Amino acid sequence: MLAHGRATPFQPVLELLRDYFGIRVKDSFEVSRSRIVDRFATLSSSEQVLLLLLEFLGLADPARPAPKLDPRARKIQLLDFVRTLARSGRATPRPLC
């Protein structure tokens, strides 16, 4: 499930997003995706960003793949999402219950 971020500069971003969406290593693929999709629905962001986010977190849906973007454009969209999330005041992690 932890597709990206091992020994990369994006590890802190991955951890922030996992905390925000309440994703735990022991959770199944389906549970993790459901948590992200449900919480994402409360945000003002596009379907394209959701698909990029799911792919980034290693939870992409093969039936709904993320759009093909060059790596720079993908990075910009993901970082813009994280910035928007942080500035919105909604960046409080979800409780792990």
PDB file of C-alpha atoms in Angstrom:
ATOM      1  CA  MET A   1       0.000   0.000   0.000  1.00  0.00           C
ATOM      2  CA  LEU A   2       2.859   2.444   0.623  1.00  0.00           C
ATOM      3  CA  ALA A   3       3.791   2.883  -3.001  1.00  0.00           C
ATOM      4  CA  HIS A   4       5.765   6.117  -2.971  1.00  0.00           C
ATOM      5  CA  GLY A   5       7.902   7.917  -0.500  1.00  0.00           C
ATOM      6  CA  ARG A   6      10.391   5.405   0.754  1.00  0.00           C
ATOM      7  CA  ALA A   7      13.640   7.337   1.110  1.00  0.00           C
ATOM      8  CA  THR A   8      12.299  10.242  -0.949  1.00  0.00           C
ATOM      9  CA  PRO A   9      11.600  13.872  -0.133  1.00  0.00           C
ATOM     10  CA  PHE A  10       7.887  13.092  -0.346  1.00  0.00           C
ATOM     11  CA  GLN A  11       7.860  10.845   2.724  1.00  0.00           C
ATOM     12  CA  PRO A  12       6.716  13.686   5.033  1.00  0.00           C
ATOM     13  CA  VAL A  13       3.920  14.566   2.581  1.00  0.00           C
ATOM     14  CA  LEU A  14       2.804  10.937   2.486  1.00  0.00           C
ATOM     15  CA  GLU A  15       2.756  10.732   6.258  1.00  0.00           C
ATOM     16  CA  LEU A  16       0.798  13.973   6.538  1.00  0.00           C
ATOM     17  CA  LEU A  17      -1.797  12.734   4.050  1.00  0.00           C
ATOM     18  CA  ARG A  18      -2.048   9.313   5.707  1.00  0.00           C
ATOM     19  CA  ASP A  19      -2.627  11.002   9.065  1.00  0.00           C
ATOM     20  CA  TYR A  20      -5.174  13.409   7.620  1.00  0.00           C
ATOM     21  CA  PHE A  21      -7.172  10.638   5.949  1.00  0.00           C
ATOM     22  CA  GLY A  22      -6.775   8.204   8.869  1.00  0.00           C
ATOM     23  CA  ILE A  23      -4.896   5.564   6.878  1.00  0.00           C
ATOM     24  CA  ARG A  24      -3.113   2.839   8.841  1.00  0.00           C
ATOM     25  CA  VAL A  25      -0.769   0.177   7.531  1.00  0.00           C
ATOM     26  CA  LYS A  26      -2.990  -2.623   8.832  1.00  0.00           C
ATOM     27  CA  ASP A  27      -6.064  -1.305   6.979  1.00  0.00           C
ATOM     28  CA  SER A  28      -7.205  -3.110   3.871  1.00  0.00           C
ATOM     29  CA  PHE A  29      -7.001  -1.501   0.442  1.00  0.00           C
ATOM     30  CA  GLU A  30     -10.791  -1.074   0.387  1.00  0.00           C
ATOM     31  CA  VAL A  31     -10.999   0.508   3.849  1.00  0.00           C
ATOM     32  CA  SER A  32      -8.169   2.909   3.059  1.00  0.00           C
ATOM     33  CA  ARG A  33      -9.691   3.955  -0.277  1.00  0.00           C
ATOM     34  CA  SER A  34     -13.087   4.423   1.325  1.00  0.00           C
ATOM     35  CA  ARG A  35     -11.676   6.678   4.042  1.00  0.00           C
ATOM     36  CA  ILE A  36      -9.935   8.836   1.474  1.00  0.00           C
ATOM     37  CA  VAL A  37     -12.923   9.083  -0.869  1.00  0.00           C
ATOM     38  CA  ASP A  38     -15.310   9.889   2.002  1.00  0.00           C
ATOM     39  CA  ARG A  39     -13.101  12.567   3.547  1.00  0.00           C
ATOM     40  CA  PHE A  40     -12.153  13.990   0.151  1.00  0.00           C
ATOM     41  CA  ALA A  41     -15.858  14.495  -0.618  1.00  0.00           C
ATOM     42  CA  THR A  42     -15.960  17.168   2.107  1.00  0.00           C
ATOM     43  CA  LEU A  43     -13.225  19.177   0.384  1.00  0.00           C
ATOM     44  CA  SER A  44     -13.518  21.571  -2.515  1.00  0.00           C
ATOM     45  CA  SER A  45     -11.232  19.841  -4.958  1.00  0.00           C
ATOM     46  CA  SER A  46     -11.503  18.177  -8.335  1.00  0.00           C
ATOM     47  CA  GLU A  47     -11.983  14.551  -9.288  1.00  0.00           C
ATOM     48  CA  GLN A  48      -8.601  14.722 -11.038  1.00  0.00           C
ATOM     49  CA  VAL A  49      -6.894  15.617  -7.755  1.00  0.00           C
ATOM     50  CA  LEU A  50      -8.653  12.719  -6.010  1.00  0.00           C
ATOM     51  CA  LEU A  51      -7.384  10.294  -8.652  1.00  0.00           C
ATOM     52  CA  LEU A  52      -3.838  11.697  -8.374  1.00  0.00           C
ATOM     53  CA  LEU A  53      -4.020  11.480  -4.595  1.00  0.00           C
ATOM     54  CA  LEU A  54      -5.174   7.864  -4.653  1.00  0.00           C
ATOM     55  CA  GLU A  55      -2.375   6.982  -7.041  1.00  0.00           C
ATOM     56  CA  PHE A  56       0.196   8.836  -4.921  1.00  0.00           C
ATOM     57  CA  LEU A  57      -0.928   6.939  -1.828  1.00  0.00           C
ATOM     58  CA  GLY A  58      -0.724   3.610  -3.666  1.00  0.00           C
ATOM     59  CA  LEU A  59      -4.504   3.157  -3.694  1.00  0.00           C
ATOM     60  CA  ALA A  60      -5.375   3.846  -7.323  1.00  0.00           C
ATOM     61  CA  ASP A  61      -8.476   2.246  -8.774  1.00  0.00           C
ATOM     62  CA  PRO A  62      -7.582   0.420 -12.019  1.00  0.00           C
ATOM     63  CA  ALA A  63     -11.080   1.189 -13.318  1.00  0.00           C
ATOM     64  CA  ARG A  64     -10.507   4.932 -12.775  1.00  0.00           C
ATOM     65  CA  PRO A  65      -6.816   5.663 -13.347  1.00  0.00           C
ATOM     66  CA  ALA A  66      -5.248   9.032 -12.656  1.00  0.00           C
ATOM     67  CA  PRO A  67      -4.795  11.252 -15.696  1.00  0.00           C
ATOM     68  CA  LYS A  68      -1.530  10.946 -17.572  1.00  0.00           C
ATOM     69  CA  LEU A  69       0.559  13.946 -16.554  1.00  0.00           C
ATOM     70  CA  ASP A  70       4.232  14.658 -16.771  1.00  0.00           C
ATOM     71  CA  PRO A  71       5.983  14.253 -13.404  1.00  0.00           C
ATOM     72  CA  ARG A  72       6.352  18.009 -12.872  1.00  0.00           C
ATOM     73  CA  ALA A  73       2.628  18.685 -13.433  1.00  0.00           C
ATOM     74  CA  ARG A  74       1.721  15.784 -11.120  1.00  0.00           C
ATOM     75  CA  LYS A  75       4.016  17.122  -8.401  1.00  0.00           C
ATOM     76  CA  ILE A  76       2.592  20.644  -8.734  1.00  0.00           C
ATOM     77  CA  GLN A  77      -1.014  19.430  -8.452  1.00  0.00           C
ATOM     78  CA  LEU A  78      -0.273  17.275  -5.411  1.00  0.00           C
ATOM     79  CA  LEU A  79       1.639  20.020  -3.628  1.00  0.00           C
ATOM     80  CA  ASP A  80      -1.087  22.551  -4.466  1.00  0.00           C
ATOM     81  CA  PHE A  81      -3.609  20.189  -2.877  1.00  0.00           C
ATOM     82  CA  VAL A  82      -1.482  19.855   0.271  1.00  0.00           C
ATOM     83  CA  ARG A  83      -1.037  23.652   0.475  1.00  0.00           C
ATOM     84  CA  THR A  84      -4.761  24.214   0.034  1.00  0.00           C
ATOM     85  CA  LEU A  85      -5.509  21.609   2.680  1.00  0.00           C
ATOM     86  CA  ALA A  86      -3.090  23.207   5.139  1.00  0.00           C
ATOM     87  CA  ARG A  87      -4.390  26.725   4.511  1.00  0.00           C
ATOM     88  CA  SER A  88      -8.016  25.654   4.821  1.00  0.00           C
ATOM     89  CA  GLY A  89      -7.626  24.885   8.508  1.00  0.00           C
ATOM     90  CA  ARG A  90      -8.857  21.354   7.799  1.00  0.00           C
ATOM     91  CA  ALA A  91      -5.445  19.756   8.066  1.00  0.00           C
ATOM     92  CA  THR A  92      -6.263  18.250  11.443  1.00  0.00           C
ATOM     93  CA  PRO A  93      -5.637  14.504  11.305  1.00  0.00           C
ATOM     94  CA  ARG A  94      -8.611  12.229  11.544  1.00  0.00           C
ATOM     95  CA  PRO A  95      -8.855  10.364  14.866  1.00  0.00           C
ATOM     96  CA  LEU A  96      -7.713   6.757  14.638  1.00  0.00           C
ATOM     97  CA  CYS A  97     -10.529   4.861  16.325  1.00  0.00           C
TER      98      CYS A  97
END
